[in-house]
Coordinates of C-alpha atoms in Angstrom, one line a residue:
Chain A
X64 CA -8.0 9.9 17.7
X65 CA -8.9 8.0 14.5
X66 CA -7.4 8.7 11.1
X67 CA -8.9 11.6 9.0
X68 CA -10.2 10.3 5.6
X69 CA -8.4 11.6 2.5
X70 CA -10.5 14.1 0.5
X71 CA -10.4 11.8 -2.6
X72 CA -8.7 8.8 -3.9
X73 CA -6.6 10.3 -6.6
X74 CA -5.5 7.0 -8.4
X75 CA -6.1 5.3 -11.5
X76 CA -5.6 1.8 -10.0
X77 CA -5.8 -0.4 -7.0
X78 CA -3.0 -2.8 -7.2
X79 CA -2.5 -3.4 -3.3
X80 CA -2.8 -2.0 0.2
X81 CA 0.9 -1.0 0.1
X82 CA 0.5 2.3 -2.0
X83 CA -2.3 3.5 0.1
X84 CA -2.0 6.0 2.9
X85 CA -3.9 5.7 6.0
X86 CA -6.3 8.5 4.9
X87 CA -7.1 6.8 1.6
X88 CA -7.8 3.6 3.5
X89 CA -10.1 5.5 5.8
X90 CA -12.0 7.2 2.8
X91 CA -12.5 3.8 1.2
X92 CA -13.9 2.3 4.5
X93 CA -16.1 5.4 5.2
X94 CA -17.5 5.1 1.5
X95 CA -18.0 1.3 1.9
X96 CA -19.8 1.9 5.0
X97 CA -22.3 4.1 3.3
X98 CA -22.5 1.6 0.4
X99 CA -23.9 -1.1 2.8
X100 CA -27.4 0.4 3.0
X101 CA -27.9 0.0 -0.7
X102 CA -28.3 -3.9 -0.1
X103 CA -31.2 -3.1 2.1
X104 CA -33.3 -1.0 -0.3
X105 CA -36.1 -2.4 -2.3
X106 CA -34.3 -1.3 -5.4
X107 CA -30.8 -2.5 -5.0
X108 CA -29.3 -0.4 -7.6
X109 CA -27.9 3.3 -8.0
X110 CA -26.8 4.9 -11.3
X111 CA -23.4 6.0 -10.0
X112 CA -21.4 4.0 -12.7
X113 CA -24.1 4.0 -15.5
X114 CA -22.4 3.7 -18.9
X115 CA -19.0 2.2 -17.5
X116 CA -17.9 -1.1 -18.5
X117 CA -16.0 -3.5 -16.1
X118 CA -14.0 -6.5 -17.4
X119 CA -13.5 -9.1 -14.8
X120 CA -10.4 -10.9 -15.8
X121 CA -10.3 -14.0 -13.7
X122 CA -7.2 -16.0 -14.7
X123 CA -7.4 -18.2 -11.6
X124 CA -10.5 -19.9 -10.1
X125 CA -12.6 -17.9 -7.9
X126 CA -16.2 -18.0 -6.9
X127 CA -16.6 -15.6 -4.0
X128 CA -14.5 -12.8 -5.2
X129 CA -15.8 -12.8 -8.8
X130 CA -19.3 -13.1 -7.6
X131 CA -18.7 -10.0 -5.3
X132 CA -17.2 -7.9 -7.9
X133 CA -20.1 -8.8 -10.2
X134 CA -22.9 -7.9 -7.7
X135 CA -20.9 -4.7 -6.8
X136 CA -20.6 -3.5 -10.6
X137 CA -24.5 -4.4 -11.0
X138 CA -25.5 -2.4 -8.0
X139 CA -23.6 0.6 -9.3
X140 CA -25.4 0.1 -12.7
X141 CA -22.0 -0.7 -14.5
X142 CA -22.0 -3.1 -17.4
X143 CA -19.9 -6.0 -16.4
X144 CA -18.3 -8.9 -18.6
X145 CA -16.7 -11.9 -16.9
X146 CA -13.8 -13.9 -18.4
X147 CA -12.7 -17.2 -17.4
X148 CA -9.3 -18.4 -18.4
X149 CA -10.3 -21.9 -19.4
X150 CA -12.8 -20.8 -22.1
X151 CA -10.5 -18.1 -23.8
X152 CA -7.6 -17.5 -26.0
X153 CA -5.3 -18.1 -23.1
X154 CA -5.8 -21.8 -23.6
X155 CA -4.6 -21.1 -27.1
X156 CA -1.4 -19.5 -25.7
X157 CA -2.2 -15.8 -25.9
X158 CA 0.0 -13.8 -23.4
X159 CA -1.6 -11.7 -20.5
X160 CA -0.6 -8.5 -22.1
X161 CA -2.1 -9.3 -25.4
X162 CA -5.3 -10.6 -23.8
X163 CA -5.4 -7.4 -21.9
X164 CA -4.5 -5.0 -24.9
X165 CA -7.3 -6.7 -26.9
X166 CA -9.8 -6.3 -24.1
X167 CA -8.7 -2.7 -23.8
X168 CA -9.3 -2.0 -27.5
X169 CA -12.9 -2.6 -26.7
X170 CA -12.6 0.5 -24.2
X171 CA -13.6 -0.8 -20.9
X172 CA -13.2 1.6 -18.0
X173 CA -12.1 -1.0 -15.3
X174 CA -10.2 -4.2 -15.5
X175 CA -10.7 -6.5 -12.3
X176 CA -7.9 -9.1 -12.5
X177 CA -7.1 -12.2 -10.5
X178 CA -3.9 -14.0 -11.5
X179 CA -1.7 -16.7 -10.3
X180 CA 1.4 -14.7 -10.6
X181 CA 2.6 -11.7 -8.2
X182 CA 2.7 -8.4 -10.1
X183 CA 0.4 -9.2 -13.0
X184 CA -2.0 -6.3 -12.0
X185 CA 0.9 -3.9 -11.8
X186 CA 2.1 -4.7 -15.2
X187 CA -1.4 -4.0 -16.6
X188 CA -1.8 -1.0 -14.6
X189 CA 1.4 0.5 -16.3
X190 CA 0.4 -0.3 -19.8
X191 CA -3.5 0.1 -19.9
X192 CA -5.4 3.3 -19.7
X193 CA -8.4 1.7 -17.8
X194 CA -8.3 1.5 -14.2
X195 CA -6.9 -1.7 -12.8
X196 CA -8.2 -3.4 -9.7
X197 CA -6.1 -6.3 -8.2
X198 CA -8.5 -9.2 -7.1
X199 CA -5.7 -11.3 -5.9
X200 CA -2.2 -11.8 -7.5
X201 CA -0.3 -15.0 -6.4
X202 CA 0.8 -15.0 -2.9
X203 CA 1.2 -11.1 -3.1
X204 CA -1.8 -9.0 -2.4
X205 CA -5.5 -9.1 -2.1
X206 CA -6.3 -5.5 -1.3
X207 CA -10.3 -5.9 -1.4
X208 CA -10.2 -8.7 1.0
X209 CA -8.1 -6.9 3.5
X210 CA -10.4 -3.9 3.2
X211 CA -13.6 -5.9 3.7
X212 CA -11.8 -7.6 6.8
X213 CA -11.1 -4.0 8.2
X214 CA -14.6 -2.8 7.4
X215 CA -16.0 -6.0 9.4
X216 CA -13.8 -5.3 12.3
X217 CA -14.6 -1.5 12.3
X218 CA -18.2 -2.3 12.4
X219 CA -18.0 -4.4 15.4
X220 CA -15.2 -2.4 17.3
X221 CA -15.8 1.3 16.0
X222 CA -12.1 1.5 15.3
X223 CA -9.0 -0.5 14.2
X224 CA -6.7 1.4 16.3
X225 CA -5.3 -0.5 19.2
X226 CA -7.1 -3.8 18.0
X227 CA -4.9 -6.9 18.7
X228 CA -5.5 -9.0 15.6
X229 CA -4.2 -12.8 15.4
X230 CA -3.7 -14.2 11.9
X231 CA -3.2 -17.9 11.9
X232 CA -2.4 -20.2 9.1
X233 CA -0.6 -20.8 5.8
X234 CA 1.2 -17.4 5.8
X235 CA 3.6 -18.7 3.1
X236 CA 0.9 -19.1 0.4
X237 CA -1.4 -16.4 1.4
X238 CA -1.9 -12.9 -0.3
X239 CA -4.5 -12.3 2.2
X240 CA -2.2 -12.2 5.0
X241 CA 0.2 -9.6 3.3
X242 CA -2.5 -7.1 2.6
X243 CA -4.1 -7.5 6.0
X244 CA -0.9 -7.1 7.9
X245 CA -0.2 -3.9 5.8
X246 CA -3.6 -2.3 6.2
X247 CA -3.9 -3.3 9.9
X248 CA -0.6 -2.0 10.9
X249 CA -0.9 1.1 8.9
X250 CA -4.3 1.8 10.7
X251 CA -2.9 1.3 14.2
X252 CA -4.0 -2.2 15.0
X253 CA -1.3 -4.7 16.5
X254 CA -0.9 -7.7 14.4
X255 CA 0.3 -11.1 15.4
X256 CA 0.8 -14.0 13.0
X257 CA 1.4 -17.7 13.7
X258 CA 2.1 -20.6 11.6
X259 CA 4.1 -23.9 11.6
X260 CA 7.8 -22.8 11.0
X261 CA 7.6 -24.3 7.6
X262 CA 4.8 -21.9 6.7
X263 CA 6.4 -18.6 7.7
X264 CA 7.9 -16.7 5.0
X265 CA 11.3 -15.2 5.7
X266 CA 11.1 -11.5 6.8
X267 CA 7.4 -11.3 7.3
X268 CA 7.9 -9.2 10.5
X269 CA 9.1 -6.4 8.4
X270 CA 5.6 -5.9 7.1
X271 CA 4.8 -4.9 10.7
X272 CA 3.7 -8.0 12.7
X273 CA 4.8 -10.2 15.5
X274 CA 5.6 -13.6 14.6
X275 CA 4.6 -16.6 16.9
X276 CA 5.1 -20.2 16.6
X277 CA 2.2 -21.3 18.7
X278 CA -1.4 -20.4 17.8
X279 CA -2.0 -20.0 21.7
X280 CA 0.6 -17.4 21.9
X281 CA -0.8 -15.3 19.1
X282 CA -4.5 -15.4 20.2
X283 CA -4.1 -14.9 23.9
X284 CA -6.1 -11.8 24.6
X285 CA -6.7 -11.1 21.0
X286 CA -9.7 -9.0 19.9
X287 CA -9.8 -10.5 16.4
X288 CA -8.7 -14.0 15.1
X289 CA -8.4 -14.4 11.4
X290 CA -7.9 -17.9 10.2
X291 CA -6.4 -18.6 6.9
X292 CA -7.1 -21.4 4.6
X293 CA -4.8 -24.5 4.3
X294 CA -4.4 -24.6 0.6
X295 CA -4.8 -28.2 0.2
X296 CA -4.3 -28.2 -3.5
X297 CA -1.0 -26.5 -3.2
X298 CA 0.2 -29.1 -0.5
X299 CA 1.4 -31.5 -2.9
X300 CA 4.6 -31.2 -1.1
X301 CA 3.1 -30.9 2.5
X302 CA 4.6 -28.5 4.8
X303 CA 3.1 -30.4 7.7
X304 CA 3.0 -34.2 8.2
X305 CA -0.8 -34.6 8.1
X306 CA -4.0 -32.7 8.1
X307 CA -4.9 -34.3 11.6
X308 CA -1.6 -33.0 13.0
X309 CA -2.2 -29.6 11.6
X310 CA -5.6 -29.6 13.4
X311 CA -4.1 -30.7 16.7
X312 CA -1.6 -28.0 16.6
X313 CA -3.1 -25.0 14.7
X314 CA -6.8 -25.2 14.3
X315 CA -9.1 -22.9 15.9
X316 CA -11.1 -24.9 18.4
X317 CA -13.5 -23.8 21.1
X318 CA -11.0 -24.6 23.8
X319 CA -8.3 -22.3 22.1
X320 CA -10.7 -19.5 21.4
X321 CA -11.2 -19.2 25.2
X322 CA -7.8 -17.8 25.3
X323 CA -8.8 -14.8 23.5
X324 CA -10.9 -11.7 24.6
X325 CA -14.4 -12.9 25.4
X326 CA -16.1 -11.2 22.5
X327 CA -13.2 -12.0 20.1
X328 CA -14.3 -11.9 16.5
X329 CA -13.6 -15.0 14.3
X330 CA -13.0 -14.4 10.9
X331 CA -12.0 -16.4 7.8
X332 CA -11.7 -15.3 4.2
X333 CA -13.0 -18.7 2.8
X334 CA -13.4 -21.1 1.5
X335 CA -13.1 -22.8 4.8
X336 CA -11.7 -26.3 5.4
X337 CA -13.9 -27.4 8.3
X338 CA -11.9 -29.7 10.6
X339 CA -8.6 -28.5 9.3
X340 CA -7.7 -24.9 10.3
X341 CA -11.1 -24.2 11.9
X342 CA -13.5 -26.5 14.1
X343 CA -17.2 -26.2 13.0
X344 CA -18.3 -25.4 16.4
X345 CA -16.1 -22.2 16.1
X346 CA -16.9 -21.4 12.4
X347 CA -20.7 -21.6 13.1
X348 CA -20.5 -20.1 16.6
X349 CA -21.8 -16.9 18.0
X350 CA -18.4 -15.2 17.7
X351 CA -18.0 -16.1 14.0
X352 CA -18.6 -13.0 11.5
X353 CA -17.5 -15.1 8.4
X354 CA -20.6 -14.4 6.6
X355 CA -20.7 -10.8 7.4
X356 CA -17.4 -10.7 5.7
X357 CA -18.9 -11.8 2.5
X358 CA -21.7 -9.1 2.9
X359 CA -19.3 -6.4 3.6
X360 CA -17.1 -7.4 0.5
X361 CA -19.8 -6.3 -1.9
X362 CA -19.9 -2.8 -0.2
X363 CA -16.0 -2.4 -0.3
X364 CA -15.8 -3.4 -4.0
X365 CA -18.7 -0.8 -4.6
X366 CA -16.7 1.8 -2.8
X367 CA -13.4 1.0 -4.8
X368 CA -15.1 1.3 -8.1
X369 CA -17.0 4.4 -7.1
X370 CA -13.8 6.1 -5.8
X371 CA -11.6 5.1 -8.8
X372 CA -14.1 6.3 -11.2
X373 CA -13.4 9.7 -9.9
X374 CA -9.7 9.1 -9.6
X375 CA -8.6 10.7 -12.8
X376 CA -8.7 14.3 -13.8
X377 CA -8.5 17.5 -11.8
X378 CA -10.7 18.0 -8.8
X379 CA -13.6 20.4 -9.3
X380 CA -15.5 22.6 -7.1
X381 CA -18.5 20.9 -5.3
Chain B
X176 CA -15.4 40.1 -1.5
X177 CA -18.4 41.5 0.4
X178 CA -20.6 39.5 2.6
X179 CA -24.3 40.5 3.3
X180 CA -26.3 38.9 5.9
X181 CA -29.8 37.9 4.5
X182 CA -31.2 36.1 7.5
X183 CA -29.9 36.0 11.1
X184 CA -30.6 33.1 13.7
X185 CA -34.0 34.8 14.4
X186 CA -34.9 35.1 10.7
X187 CA -34.0 31.7 10.1
X188 CA -36.3 30.5 12.8
X189 CA -39.2 32.6 11.6
X190 CA -38.9 31.4 8.1
X191 CA -38.9 27.8 9.3
X192 CA -41.9 28.6 11.6
X193 CA -43.9 30.1 8.7
X194 CA -43.1 27.1 6.4
X195 CA -44.2 24.7 9.2
X196 CA -47.5 26.4 9.4
X197 CA -47.8 26.3 5.6
X198 CA -47.0 22.7 5.5
X199 CA -49.7 21.8 8.1
X200 CA -52.4 23.8 6.1
X201 CA -51.4 22.5 2.6
X202 CA -50.7 19.0 3.4
X203 CA -54.0 18.6 5.3
X204 CA -53.4 15.4 7.2
X205 CA -50.2 15.8 9.0
X206 CA -50.2 12.0 9.8
X207 CA -49.2 11.5 6.2
X208 CA -46.4 13.8 6.3
X209 CA -42.9 12.5 6.1
X210 CA -39.8 15.1 6.1
X211 CA -36.8 13.9 4.4
X212 CA -33.7 16.2 4.6
X213 CA -31.0 16.2 1.8
X214 CA -27.6 15.7 3.1
X215 CA -26.0 17.7 4.8
X216 CA -27.9 20.8 5.8
X217 CA -31.3 19.8 4.7
X218 CA -31.2 17.1 7.6
X219 CA -31.2 19.3 10.7
X220 CA -33.6 21.8 8.7
X221 CA -35.9 18.7 8.5
X222 CA -35.7 17.8 12.0
X223 CA -36.6 21.3 13.2
X224 CA -39.5 21.5 10.9
X225 CA -40.8 18.2 12.3
X226 CA -40.4 19.6 15.9
X227 CA -42.4 22.7 15.0
X228 CA -45.1 20.6 13.3
X229 CA -45.3 18.5 16.3
X230 CA -45.5 21.3 18.7
X231 CA -48.5 22.8 16.7
X232 CA -50.5 19.6 16.0
X233 CA -49.4 17.2 18.7
X234 CA -48.2 14.8 15.9
X235 CA -44.5 15.0 15.0
X236 CA -43.8 13.6 11.5
X237 CA -41.0 11.1 10.9
X238 CA -37.8 12.4 9.5
X239 CA -35.4 10.9 7.2
X240 CA -32.0 11.7 5.7
X241 CA -31.3 11.4 1.8
X242 CA -27.8 11.4 0.3
X243 CA -28.1 12.2 -3.5
X244 CA -24.2 11.6 -4.1
X245 CA -24.9 8.3 -6.2
X246 CA -27.6 10.1 -8.3
X247 CA -25.8 13.3 -9.3
X248 CA -25.4 14.4 -12.8
X249 CA -22.5 16.6 -12.4
X250 CA -19.8 13.8 -11.9
X251 CA -19.2 11.0 -14.3
X252 CA -19.1 10.9 -18.1
X253 CA -20.5 14.4 -18.5
X254 CA -17.6 16.0 -17.2
X255 CA -14.0 15.4 -18.3
X256 CA -12.5 16.4 -15.0
X257 CA -14.5 15.4 -11.9
X258 CA -14.4 14.3 -8.4
X259 CA -16.6 11.8 -6.4
X260 CA -18.6 13.4 -3.8
X261 CA -18.2 12.1 -0.3
X262 CA -21.0 9.7 0.6
X263 CA -23.1 10.5 3.6
X264 CA -25.9 8.4 5.3
X265 CA -29.2 7.6 3.8
X266 CA -31.5 6.7 6.6
X267 CA -35.3 6.3 6.0
X268 CA -36.6 5.0 9.2
X269 CA -40.2 4.3 8.0
X270 CA -41.3 3.5 4.3
X271 CA -42.1 6.3 2.0
X272 CA -44.9 4.3 0.5
X273 CA -48.1 6.3 0.4
X274 CA -46.7 9.3 2.4
X275 CA -46.6 12.8 1.5
X276 CA -42.8 13.2 1.5
X277 CA -41.6 16.7 1.8
X278 CA -37.8 17.1 0.7
X279 CA -36.2 19.7 2.8
X280 CA -32.9 21.5 1.6
X281 CA -31.0 24.6 2.5
X282 CA -30.6 26.3 -1.0
X283 CA -32.7 25.7 -4.2
X284 CA -30.5 26.8 -7.2
X285 CA -30.1 24.9 -10.5
X286 CA -32.7 22.2 -9.4
X287 CA -30.3 19.5 -10.3
X288 CA -29.9 18.3 -6.5
X289 CA -33.7 18.2 -6.3
X290 CA -33.8 16.1 -9.7
X291 CA -31.1 13.5 -8.1
X292 CA -33.1 13.5 -4.8
X293 CA -36.5 12.6 -6.6
X294 CA -34.7 9.7 -8.4
X295 CA -33.3 8.6 -5.2
X296 CA -36.5 8.7 -3.5
X297 CA -38.3 6.8 -6.2
X298 CA -35.9 3.9 -5.5
X299 CA -37.3 3.5 -2.1
X300 CA -40.9 3.2 -2.9
X301 CA -43.9 5.1 -4.1
X302 CA -44.8 8.2 -2.1
X303 CA -48.4 9.4 -2.4
X304 CA -47.0 12.8 -3.2
X305 CA -43.4 14.7 -3.0
X306 CA -43.3 18.4 -2.0
X307 CA -40.2 20.5 -1.7
X308 CA -39.2 22.9 1.1
X309 CA -36.1 25.0 0.8
X310 CA -34.9 27.7 3.3
X311 CA -33.6 29.9 0.4
X312 CA -34.5 30.2 -3.2
X313 CA -31.9 31.8 -5.2
X314 CA -33.2 31.5 -8.7
X315 CA -31.2 30.2 -11.8
X316 CA -33.2 27.1 -12.4
X317 CA -31.9 24.7 -15.0
X318 CA -34.6 22.1 -14.8
X319 CA -38.3 22.6 -14.5
X320 CA -38.5 22.4 -10.8
X321 CA -40.1 24.7 -8.2
X322 CA -40.4 24.7 -4.5
X323 CA -43.6 24.4 -2.6
X324 CA -42.4 26.1 0.6
X325 CA -39.8 28.8 0.6
X326 CA -38.3 30.4 3.6
X327 CA -36.8 33.4 1.8
X328 CA -36.5 34.1 -2.0
X329 CA -33.1 35.8 -2.5
X330 CA -32.4 37.3 -6.1
X331 CA -28.9 36.5 -6.8
X332 CA -26.3 36.7 -9.8
X333 CA -24.5 33.4 -11.0
X334 CA -21.3 34.9 -9.6
X335 CA -22.6 35.3 -6.2
X336 CA -22.6 32.6 -3.6
X337 CA -25.4 31.9 -0.9
X338 CA -24.0 30.4 2.2
X339 CA -26.4 28.9 4.7
X340 CA -25.1 28.0 8.2
X341 CA -27.1 25.9 10.7
X342 CA -26.1 25.5 14.1
X343 CA -26.0 21.8 14.0
X344 CA -23.4 21.7 11.2
X345 CA -21.6 24.8 11.5
X346 CA -21.8 26.2 14.9
X347 CA -23.4 29.3 13.9
X348 CA -26.7 30.1 12.0
X349 CA -27.9 32.4 9.3
X350 CA -28.0 33.0 5.5
X351 CA -25.2 35.3 3.9
X352 CA -24.8 36.4 0.3
X353 CA -21.1 36.7 -0.8
X354 CA -20.1 38.7 -4.1
X355 CA -16.8 39.2 -5.7
X356 CA -16.3 43.0 -5.9
X357 CA -14.5 44.1 -9.2
X358 CA -11.4 46.0 -8.9

C-alpha cells in the first residue's frame, strides 16, 4: 500500500525534508511526475506562475542547481532574477538578512537560497513574507535534490517502499545524504550508508539508516546505489590518506556493482569525480541514471514552486 | 437538499450515441477527427465517443487526455485565497497539427475550463479546427463560448449543482441535479 498524497502543500516555505509528512512528499512527487511531460512539448512553457517573481539567491557556487531552478521558473512563466554573491553587496560586507530584506522590498514571491551556512534558509523563512526554498544550506539539507532522487527511483521501480538504497561517500560534508535519508526512510525505503570512519558524522543512524564501514556491505543486494561526491575542495585536511586509496576502498567499480541487485540503479548528485568515488565504466554504464536525475530535477522544482504558490490562504472549493 | 436524476445510464449512452452520429455528419472526414477529453471525466467520455464513431465508420479516431490545471484562471493572483489543483496526465498520442480536434467534457458551465483547454491545446500545435462536445450544458456562460455537440441541455440556477457520474471514474453512471431546499 503506497502513501496517500496530501490534498495540498499548506506551507509558505520548503526549508527541508524534515518538516514534510509522507503525504506531502507523495504530493510533490506526483505533481513532479506530471510536470515531466511539459519538457516534451513543442512549447515548453505553461502560464501557471505568470506574474510571479523568483529571486535565486546563490551565495555559494552552483551550476546545476541554479540552472535547474531557472529552467523550472521559466517553464512556469515566472520572472526570475539570479544573484551571485561575488558580484553583489555581499562582497561589500552586507549581512544576509539585510540582503534578503532589500530584495524583499522589491516584492518577489519566492526566494530560492543556497548558502554555505546551515539554517540560513530557516532564518529567512522566519523574517520574510516571500516563500523561501532551500537550494542547499551548508551540510544540513538539500530537499529538492532528495526529491529528484526519489522521483528517479520511483519512475524506475514504481515505489520507494521496500527499496534498499545504499548511499556511499562523504557523509560528513554532504547535505544530500541528510535529506535523502530523511525522505527515503519516511517513504518506507531501507537506507544503508557507508564511508570511511573519518567521514561518518556522529549519530547519523538516528536519521533512520544502517551504518556500514565497507562499501561492499552497504551495496550487497541493494536496489539503488547513490554515490556522493568527495569534496576535494574541502579536503585541505584530508579525511583519508590519498585519492587513490579512497578509490581502492570506496569507489563504485564494475566489480563492486556486481554485489548489488542485477538491475541496481546507479545515481550521483553531481558533479562527479571520475576515478575517485565512481569509475567511468559505471558512471557511463547501462545502470547509470545520473543524467535522468538532472532531467527530473527540473520537474521536481516546477512542482515545488507550483505547490508553494498555492500554499498560502484558505482552501477554496474546486 | 433534493437530488433529481436528469439522465440514467441508458440516457447517457443514448446522448453519446447521438453526439457521435452528429460528429460523423458534421466533421465530414472522420479520418481528420481527434477526440481530446478534458481531465477527469471528459477522458472516458471521449473514449466512448471514439468507440461509437469507430463502430459506425470503421475508423476509430485517436483519443487524447488534456489536463488544464496549469492554465486555469481561478487560481493565482486573481484570488486572494486559493488552492492549487491536483495535476493529472496530459497525453496526446498523436500530433494535433491539422486535425479536427473535438474537446470532450462532462459539463459546460462558465466556459472558463474550455478557455483554459483552448490555450493548452494551442501550445501543442495548430489544429485545423477545434470543436466542443459536452454531455451536459447547464448555462451561465461567463465567456463567449458555445458547444458544438450537446448531450442534454439542463436549465439550472447558480445555486444548483450538476453531478455527472461515469462508470470509469465513479462506479455509477448518470446525471443528477442537486439543489438546496430553503427552510
